[in-house]
CSV table of C-alpha atoms and ligand atoms in Angstrom, one decimal:
chain,number,residue,atom,x,y,z
A,742,UNK,CA,1.2,-7.3,21.0
A,743,UNK,CA,-1.3,-9.7,19.6
A,744,UNK,CA,-3.0,-8.2,16.4
A,745,UNK,CA,-5.9,-11.5,16.4
A,746,UNK,CA,-7.0,-9.9,20.0
A,747,UNK,CA,-5.9,-6.2,20.1
A,748,UNK,CA,-7.0,-3.6,22.5
A,749,UNK,CA,-6.9,0.0,21.0
A,750,UNK,CA,-4.7,2.5,22.9
A,751,UNK,CA,-7.3,5.1,21.5
A,752,UNK,CA,-10.6,5.6,19.6
A,753,UNK,CA,-9.9,5.3,15.7
A,754,UNK,CA,-10.2,9.4,14.9
A,755,UNK,CA,-8.6,10.0,11.7
A,756,UNK,CA,-11.0,10.8,8.7
A,757,UNK,CA,-8.8,10.0,5.7
A,758,UNK,CA,-6.1,7.8,4.3
A,759,UNK,CA,-4.0,10.0,2.5
A,760,UNK,CA,-0.8,8.7,3.1
A,761,UNK,CA,0.6,6.9,6.5
A,762,UNK,CA,2.6,10.0,7.5
A,763,UNK,CA,0.2,11.0,10.3
A,764,UNK,CA,-1.0,7.4,11.0
A,765,UNK,CA,0.4,6.1,14.8
A,766,UNK,CA,1.3,2.4,15.3
A,767,UNK,CA,-1.9,2.1,17.2
A,768,UNK,CA,-3.8,3.2,14.2
A,769,UNK,CA,-2.2,0.9,11.8
A,770,UNK,CA,-2.7,-2.2,14.4
A,771,UNK,CA,-6.5,-1.2,14.7
A,772,UNK,CA,-6.6,-1.6,11.0
A,773,UNK,CA,-5.0,-4.8,10.7
A,774,UNK,CA,-6.5,-6.6,13.6
A,775,UNK,CA,-9.9,-5.6,12.0
A,776,UNK,CA,-8.8,-7.0,8.8
A,777,UNK,CA,-7.8,-10.2,10.4
A,778,UNK,CA,-11.0,-10.4,12.2
A,779,UNK,CA,-13.1,-9.7,8.8
A,780,UNK,CA,-10.8,-11.9,7.2
A,781,UNK,CA,-11.4,-14.9,9.1
A,782,UNK,CA,-15.2,-14.6,9.9
A,783,UNK,CA,-15.9,-14.2,6.4
A,784,UNK,CA,-14.1,-17.5,5.5
A,785,UNK,CA,-16.5,-18.6,8.6
A,786,UNK,CA,-19.4,-17.5,6.7
A,787,UNK,CA,-20.3,-14.4,8.7
A,788,UNK,CA,-21.5,-11.2,6.8
A,789,UNK,CA,-20.6,-7.9,8.0
A,790,UNK,CA,-23.2,-5.3,6.8
A,791,UNK,CA,-21.0,-2.5,8.5
A,792,UNK,CA,-21.5,0.0,5.6
A,793,UNK,CA,-25.2,-1.0,4.8
A,794,UNK,CA,-26.3,1.6,2.4
A,795,UNK,CA,-23.3,3.4,1.9
A,796,UNK,CA,-21.5,4.3,-1.4
A,797,UNK,CA,-17.9,4.8,-2.4
A,798,UNK,CA,-16.8,6.6,-5.4
A,799,UNK,CA,-13.8,5.0,-7.2
A,800,UNK,CA,-11.8,7.5,-9.1
A,801,UNK,CA,-9.5,6.0,-11.4
A,802,UNK,CA,-6.8,8.0,-13.7
A,803,UNK,CA,-4.5,5.0,-14.0
A,804,UNK,CA,-5.3,1.2,-14.6
A,805,UNK,CA,-5.9,-1.2,-11.8
A,806,UNK,CA,-6.6,-5.0,-11.6
A,807,UNK,CA,-6.4,-5.2,-7.6
A,808,UNK,CA,-7.1,-2.0,-6.2
A,809,UNK,CA,-10.5,-1.7,-8.5
A,810,UNK,CA,-11.8,-5.2,-7.6
A,811,UNK,CA,-10.9,-5.2,-4.1
A,812,UNK,CA,-12.5,-2.1,-3.2
A,813,UNK,CA,-15.3,-2.9,-5.4
A,814,UNK,CA,-16.1,-6.2,-3.7
A,815,UNK,CA,-15.1,-5.1,-0.2
A,816,UNK,CA,-17.8,-2.6,-0.3
A,817,UNK,CA,-20.1,-4.9,-1.4
A,818,UNK,CA,-19.3,-7.4,1.1
A,819,UNK,CA,-19.9,-4.6,3.8
A,820,UNK,CA,-23.4,-4.0,2.6
A,821,UNK,CA,-22.5,-0.9,0.3
A,822,UNK,CA,-22.0,-0.1,-3.4
A,823,UNK,CA,-18.8,0.6,-5.3
A,824,UNK,CA,-19.3,3.4,-8.1
A,825,UNK,CA,-16.4,3.1,-10.7
A,826,UNK,CA,-15.4,6.6,-12.1
A,827,UNK,CA,-12.9,6.6,-14.9
A,828,UNK,CA,-11.2,10.1,-15.1
A,829,UNK,CA,-11.6,9.9,-18.7
A,830,UNK,CA,-15.3,9.5,-18.5
A,831,UNK,CA,-16.1,12.4,-15.6
A,832,UNK,CA,-15.7,16.1,-15.9
A,833,UNK,CA,-12.7,16.4,-14.1
A,834,UNK,CA,-10.7,14.7,-17.1
A,835,UNK,CA,-12.3,18.0,-19.3
A,836,UNK,CA,-10.7,20.2,-16.6
A,837,UNK,CA,-13.4,20.4,-13.7
A,838,UNK,CA,-11.5,21.5,-11.0
A,839,UNK,CA,-10.7,19.1,-8.1
A,840,UNK,CA,-12.2,21.7,-5.7
A,841,UNK,CA,-15.7,21.7,-7.1
A,842,UNK,CA,-15.6,17.7,-7.9
A,843,UNK,CA,-15.0,17.2,-4.2
A,844,UNK,CA,-17.8,19.3,-3.1
A,845,UNK,CA,-20.2,17.8,-5.6
A,846,UNK,CA,-19.1,14.2,-4.9
A,847,UNK,CA,-19.5,14.9,-1.4
A,848,UNK,CA,-23.3,15.2,-1.8
A,849,UNK,CA,-23.9,12.2,-3.3
A,850,UNK,CA,-21.1,9.5,-1.8
A,851,UNK,CA,-20.1,8.4,1.6
A,852,UNK,CA,-16.4,8.4,0.6
A,853,UNK,CA,-13.8,8.3,-2.4
A,854,UNK,CA,-11.1,5.9,-3.2
A,855,UNK,CA,-8.8,7.9,-5.7
A,856,UNK,CA,-5.9,6.4,-8.0
A,857,UNK,CA,-4.3,9.4,-9.8
A,858,UNK,CA,-0.9,11.2,-10.3
A,859,UNK,CA,-0.2,13.9,-8.1
A,860,UNK,CA,-0.6,13.2,-4.1
A,861,UNK,CA,-1.7,17.0,-4.1
A,862,UNK,CA,-5.0,15.9,-6.0
A,863,UNK,CA,-5.6,13.5,-3.3
A,864,UNK,CA,-5.0,16.0,-0.5
A,865,UNK,CA,-6.9,18.8,-2.2
A,866,UNK,CA,-10.0,16.4,-2.5
A,867,UNK,CA,-10.0,15.9,1.5
A,868,UNK,CA,-9.6,19.7,1.8
A,869,UNK,CA,-12.5,20.8,-0.3
A,870,UNK,CA,-15.0,17.5,0.4
A,871,UNK,CA,-16.6,16.6,3.3
A,872,UNK,CA,-16.2,12.8,3.3
A,873,UNK,CA,-13.6,10.3,3.7
A,874,UNK,CA,-10.8,10.3,1.0
A,875,UNK,CA,-8.6,7.0,0.6
A,876,UNK,CA,-5.5,7.1,-1.5
A,877,UNK,CA,-5.6,4.2,-4.0
A,878,UNK,CA,-2.3,5.1,-5.3
A,879,UNK,CA,-0.5,8.1,-6.4
A,880,UNK,CA,3.2,8.9,-7.7
A,881,UNK,CA,3.9,9.3,-4.2
A,882,UNK,CA,2.3,6.9,-2.1
A,883,UNK,CA,0.2,3.5,-2.0
A,884,UNK,CA,-0.6,3.3,1.9
A,885,UNK,CA,-3.5,0.6,1.0
A,886,UNK,CA,-0.6,-1.8,-0.5
A,887,UNK,CA,1.7,-1.3,2.6
A,888,UNK,CA,-1.3,-2.1,5.1
A,889,UNK,CA,-2.1,-5.3,3.1
A,890,UNK,CA,1.8,-5.7,3.1
A,891,UNK,CA,2.2,-5.4,7.0
A,892,UNK,CA,-0.8,-7.7,7.3
A,893,UNK,CA,0.7,-10.4,5.0
A,894,UNK,CA,3.8,-10.3,7.3
A,895,UNK,CA,2.1,-10.4,10.6
A,896,UNK,CA,0.1,-13.4,9.5
A,897,UNK,CA,3.6,-14.9,8.3
A,898,UNK,CA,6.0,-13.8,11.2
A,899,UNK,CA,3.4,-13.1,14.1
A,900,UNK,CA,5.4,-9.7,14.7
A,901,UNK,CA,7.2,-6.6,13.1
A,902,UNK,CA,9.9,-5.6,15.9
A,903,UNK,CA,13.1,-7.3,15.3
A,904,UNK,CA,12.4,-8.0,11.5
A,905,UNK,CA,14.2,-6.5,8.5
A,906,UNK,CA,12.7,-5.7,5.2
A,907,UNK,CA,14.8,-5.2,2.1
A,908,UNK,CA,13.2,-3.6,-0.8
A,909,UNK,CA,15.4,-3.7,-3.9
A,910,UNK,CA,14.6,-1.4,-6.6
A,911,UNK,CA,13.1,2.0,-7.6
A,912,UNK,CA,12.4,4.6,-4.8
A,913,UNK,CA,9.0,4.9,-5.7
A,914,UNK,CA,5.4,5.2,-4.4
A,915,UNK,CA,5.9,1.9,-3.2
A,916,UNK,CA,9.2,2.3,-1.3
A,917,UNK,CA,7.7,5.6,-0.1
A,918,UNK,CA,4.9,4.1,1.8
A,919,UNK,CA,7.0,1.0,2.9
A,920,UNK,CA,9.6,3.4,4.5
A,921,UNK,CA,6.6,5.0,6.6
A,922,UNK,CA,4.9,1.8,7.2
A,923,UNK,CA,8.0,-0.1,8.7
A,924,UNK,CA,9.3,2.9,10.6
A,925,UNK,CA,6.0,3.4,12.4
A,926,UNK,CA,5.7,0.0,13.5
A,927,UNK,CA,9.4,-0.7,14.3
A,928,UNK,CA,10.6,-2.9,11.6
A,929,UNK,CA,13.9,-2.4,10.0
A,930,UNK,CA,13.9,-1.4,6.5
A,931,UNK,CA,16.8,-1.2,3.8
A,932,UNK,CA,16.3,0.2,0.4
A,933,UNK,CA,18.7,-0.8,-2.4
A,934,UNK,CA,18.2,1.4,-5.7
A,935,UNK,CA,20.7,2.5,-8.5
A,936,UNK,CA,22.1,6.0,-8.3
A,937,UNK,CA,19.4,8.5,-9.4
A,938,UNK,CA,16.6,6.6,-8.1
A,939,UNK,CA,16.7,7.0,-4.6
A,940,UNK,CA,13.4,7.6,-2.5
A,941,UNK,CA,12.7,11.3,-1.6
A,942,UNK,CA,15.2,12.5,1.2
A,943,UNK,CA,12.0,14.4,2.9
A,944,UNK,CA,10.2,11.0,3.2
A,945,UNK,CA,13.5,9.0,4.2
A,946,UNK,CA,14.3,11.5,7.0
A,947,UNK,CA,10.9,11.4,8.0
A,948,UNK,CA,11.2,7.4,8.3
A,949,UNK,CA,14.4,8.0,10.2
A,950,UNK,CA,12.6,10.3,12.8
A,951,UNK,CA,9.7,7.8,13.2
A,952,UNK,CA,12.6,5.1,13.5
A,953,UNK,CA,13.8,6.8,16.4
A,954,UNK,CA,10.8,6.5,18.5
A,955,UNK,CA,9.7,3.0,17.1
A,956,UNK,CA,13.2,1.4,17.1
A,957,UNK,CA,13.3,0.9,13.5
A,958,UNK,CA,16.4,1.1,11.4
A,959,UNK,CA,16.4,3.0,8.1
A,960,UNK,CA,19.0,2.5,5.5
A,961,UNK,CA,19.3,3.6,2.0
A,962,UNK,CA,22.0,2.1,-0.1
A,963,UNK,CA,23.0,1.4,-3.8
A,964,UNK,CA,24.2,-2.1,-2.7
A,965,UNK,CA,21.5,-4.7,-2.9
A,966,UNK,CA,23.9,-7.6,-1.2
A,967,UNK,CA,24.0,-5.2,1.7
A,968,UNK,CA,20.3,-4.5,2.0
A,969,UNK,CA,19.3,-8.3,1.4
A,970,UNK,CA,21.7,-9.8,3.7
A,971,UNK,CA,19.9,-11.0,7.1
A,972,UNK,CA,16.5,-9.8,5.7
A,973,UNK,CA,13.2,-11.4,6.9
A,974,UNK,CA,11.1,-10.0,3.9
A,975,UNK,CA,12.4,-9.1,0.6
A,976,UNK,CA,10.2,-7.0,-1.6
A,977,UNK,CA,10.6,-5.4,-5.0
A,978,UNK,CA,8.4,-3.7,-7.5
A,979,UNK,CA,8.4,-2.8,-11.3
A,980,UNK,CA,11.1,-0.8,-12.5
A,981,UNK,CA,9.0,1.6,-14.3
A,982,UNK,CA,5.8,2.9,-12.7
A,983,UNK,CA,2.6,4.2,-14.4
A,984,UNK,CA,3.4,7.3,-16.2
A,985,UNK,CA,7.2,6.0,-16.7
A,986,UNK,CA,6.6,4.0,-19.8
A,987,UNK,CA,8.7,6.1,-22.1
A,988,UNK,CA,11.6,5.4,-19.2
A,989,UNK,CA,11.3,1.9,-19.4
A,990,UNK,CA,14.3,0.9,-21.9
A,991,UNK,CA,16.6,2.9,-20.0
A,992,UNK,CA,15.6,1.7,-16.5
A,993,UNK,CA,16.0,-1.8,-17.8
A,994,UNK,CA,19.7,-0.9,-18.2
A,995,UNK,CA,20.1,1.1,-14.9
A,996,UNK,CA,18.5,-1.7,-12.5
A,997,UNK,CA,20.2,-4.5,-14.3
A,998,UNK,CA,22.1,-5.5,-11.2
A,999,UNK,CA,19.0,-5.1,-9.0
A,1000,UNK,CA,17.0,-8.1,-10.0
A,1001,UNK,CA,15.8,-10.7,-7.3
A,1002,UNK,CA,17.0,-13.8,-8.4
A,1003,UNK,CA,17.8,-17.2,-6.5
A,1004,UNK,CA,21.2,-16.0,-5.9
A,1005,UNK,CA,20.7,-12.8,-4.3
A,1006,UNK,CA,17.5,-14.0,-2.7
A,1007,UNK,CA,19.5,-16.5,-0.9
A,1008,UNK,CA,21.4,-14.0,0.8
A,1009,UNK,CA,18.4,-13.3,3.0
A,1010,UNK,CA,17.5,-15.1,5.7
A,1011,UNK,CA,16.6,-18.8,5.6
A,1012,UNK,CA,12.9,-18.1,6.6
A,1013,UNK,CA,12.8,-15.3,4.4
A,1014,UNK,CA,9.4,-14.4,2.3
A,1015,UNK,CA,9.4,-12.9,-0.9
A,1016,UNK,CA,6.3,-9.8,-1.6
A,1017,UNK,CA,5.6,-7.9,-4.5
A,1018,UNK,CA,2.6,-5.4,-4.8
A,1019,UNK,CA,2.1,-6.7,-8.3
A,1020,UNK,CA,1.8,-6.3,-11.3
A,1021,UNK,CA,5.2,-7.8,-11.8
A,1022,UNK,CA,7.5,-8.3,-14.7
A,1023,UNK,CA,8.9,-11.8,-14.5
A,1024,UNK,CA,12.4,-12.0,-15.7
A,1025,UNK,CA,13.2,-8.0,-15.2
A,1026,UNK,CA,12.7,-7.1,-11.3
A,1027,UNK,CA,12.3,-10.9,-10.2
A,1028,UNK,CA,13.0,-14.1,-11.8
A,1029,UNK,CA,10.4,-16.7,-12.0
A,1030,UNK,CA,12.0,-19.1,-9.4
A,1031,UNK,CA,11.7,-16.5,-6.8
A,1032,UNK,CA,8.1,-15.1,-7.5
A,1033,UNK,CA,6.8,-18.2,-8.0
A,1034,UNK,CA,9.1,-20.2,-5.5
A,1035,UNK,CA,8.0,-21.6,-2.0
A,1036,UNK,CA,8.9,-18.7,-0.1
A,1037,UNK,CA,6.7,-16.4,-2.2
A,1038,UNK,CA,3.4,-15.0,-0.7
A,1039,UNK,CA,2.2,-12.6,-3.4
A,1040,UNK,CA,-0.9,-14.1,-3.6
A,1041,UNK,CA,-1.9,-13.8,-0.1
A,1042,UNK,CA,-0.7,-10.2,-0.1
A,1043,UNK,CA,-2.9,-9.5,-2.9
A,1044,UNK,CA,-5.8,-11.0,-1.1
A,1045,UNK,CA,-5.0,-9.0,1.9
A,1046,UNK,CA,-5.8,-5.7,0.1
A,1047,UNK,CA,-9.3,-6.9,0.1
A,1048,UNK,CA,-9.4,-7.5,4.1
A,1049,UNK,CA,-7.4,-4.7,4.9
A,1050,UNK,CA,-9.3,-2.1,2.6
A,1051,UNK,CA,-12.5,-3.4,4.1
A,1052,UNK,CA,-11.0,-2.4,7.6
A,1053,UNK,CA,-10.0,0.9,6.5
A,1054,UNK,CA,-13.7,1.6,5.0
A,1055,UNK,CA,-15.1,0.3,8.1
A,1056,UNK,CA,-13.1,2.6,10.2
A,1057,UNK,CA,-13.4,5.9,8.2
A,1058,UNK,CA,-16.8,5.5,6.6
A,1059,UNK,CA,-18.9,3.4,9.4
A,1060,UNK,CA,-20.6,4.7,12.6
A,1061,UNK,CA,-21.0,1.2,14.0
A,1062,UNK,CA,-18.4,-1.6,14.9
B,339,LIG,N1,-0.9,-3.5,-6.4
B,339,LIG,C1,-1.8,-2.8,-7.0
B,339,LIG,O1,-2.3,-1.7,-6.6
B,339,LIG,O2,-2.5,-3.4,-8.0
B,339,LIG,P1,-3.4,-2.7,-9.3
B,339,LIG,O3,-2.7,-1.6,-10.0
B,339,LIG,O4,-3.7,-3.8,-10.2
B,339,LIG,O5,-4.3,-1.9,-8.5
B,340,LIG,N1,5.1,1.5,-8.6
B,340,LIG,C1,3.8,1.0,-9.4
B,340,LIG,C2,2.8,0.1,-8.3
B,340,LIG,C3,1.5,-0.5,-9.0
B,340,LIG,C4,0.9,-0.8,-8.0
B,340,LIG,C5,3.0,1.8,-10.2
B,340,LIG,O1,3.0,3.0,-9.5
B,340,LIG,O2,2.8,1.7,-11.3
């Protein structure tokens, strides 16, 4: 499979990106393939006004650097316009229902990217609105991040099958989306987390089922050494996510044995790469020697948010390629 020259198995028909749950490997490959092309051509100075005149509303109930900037710049590079909507400033923050918000915004906008707490709110926007909805992170999922991660892995390794990703840390939104993404494209995934911080059972089972057909092995363990041994990609995320600030001190204690430092990283394969969705807390989940080391690809990974999301917007909001 060559994603630089990928022929789709079937036309891209998805309307939303709410999670990766219902995405096929073919759909993920189409997104990554288009992202690779847009990235390459942009660097050669070729413009892509594929969403000329279209407006993306960007609703944020949580902070963001990468998601906000990459979506805003991305839609602009595609000839469209990005409208930043802080939930604190729109009526949603004062109790206007998701239903009404979805119906009203559908009359003005061509698509919505939303970052919020409840996955259910994202699903409701899609249910009651009539325009494409893109999940820009909820407590449960972060699909845009994982598309950029898979794109980065493909750029470095040139394949997914036969690779093992080790995620050491909290069973959070990133872990959930990695479980789905890896199991769909046929990459092995081992998650090591402290007791009580496991990913949701329902999502683990879903990933295991997807793995049965893609050939991906899914392993959840409390042993970071077991997870990282033989890994080609080593991934971590903050121990306390947005909304969990009050638990931060307790989590520092609970996750003490799950830090990715040079000693642990050395147990991965020689050519292993280090990834982190960012923002990072250096000295907590990862040491500087690893995150700033030669095998870290965190800034390529962050850059690829832009390209992957442009591809997502074109496929969901565009009508011509
Ligand atoms: N990785 C990520 O989504 O970063 P931001 O929180 O800065 O958007
Ligand atoms: N798990 C983190 C990811 C940030 C991009 C959070 O939800 O805060």
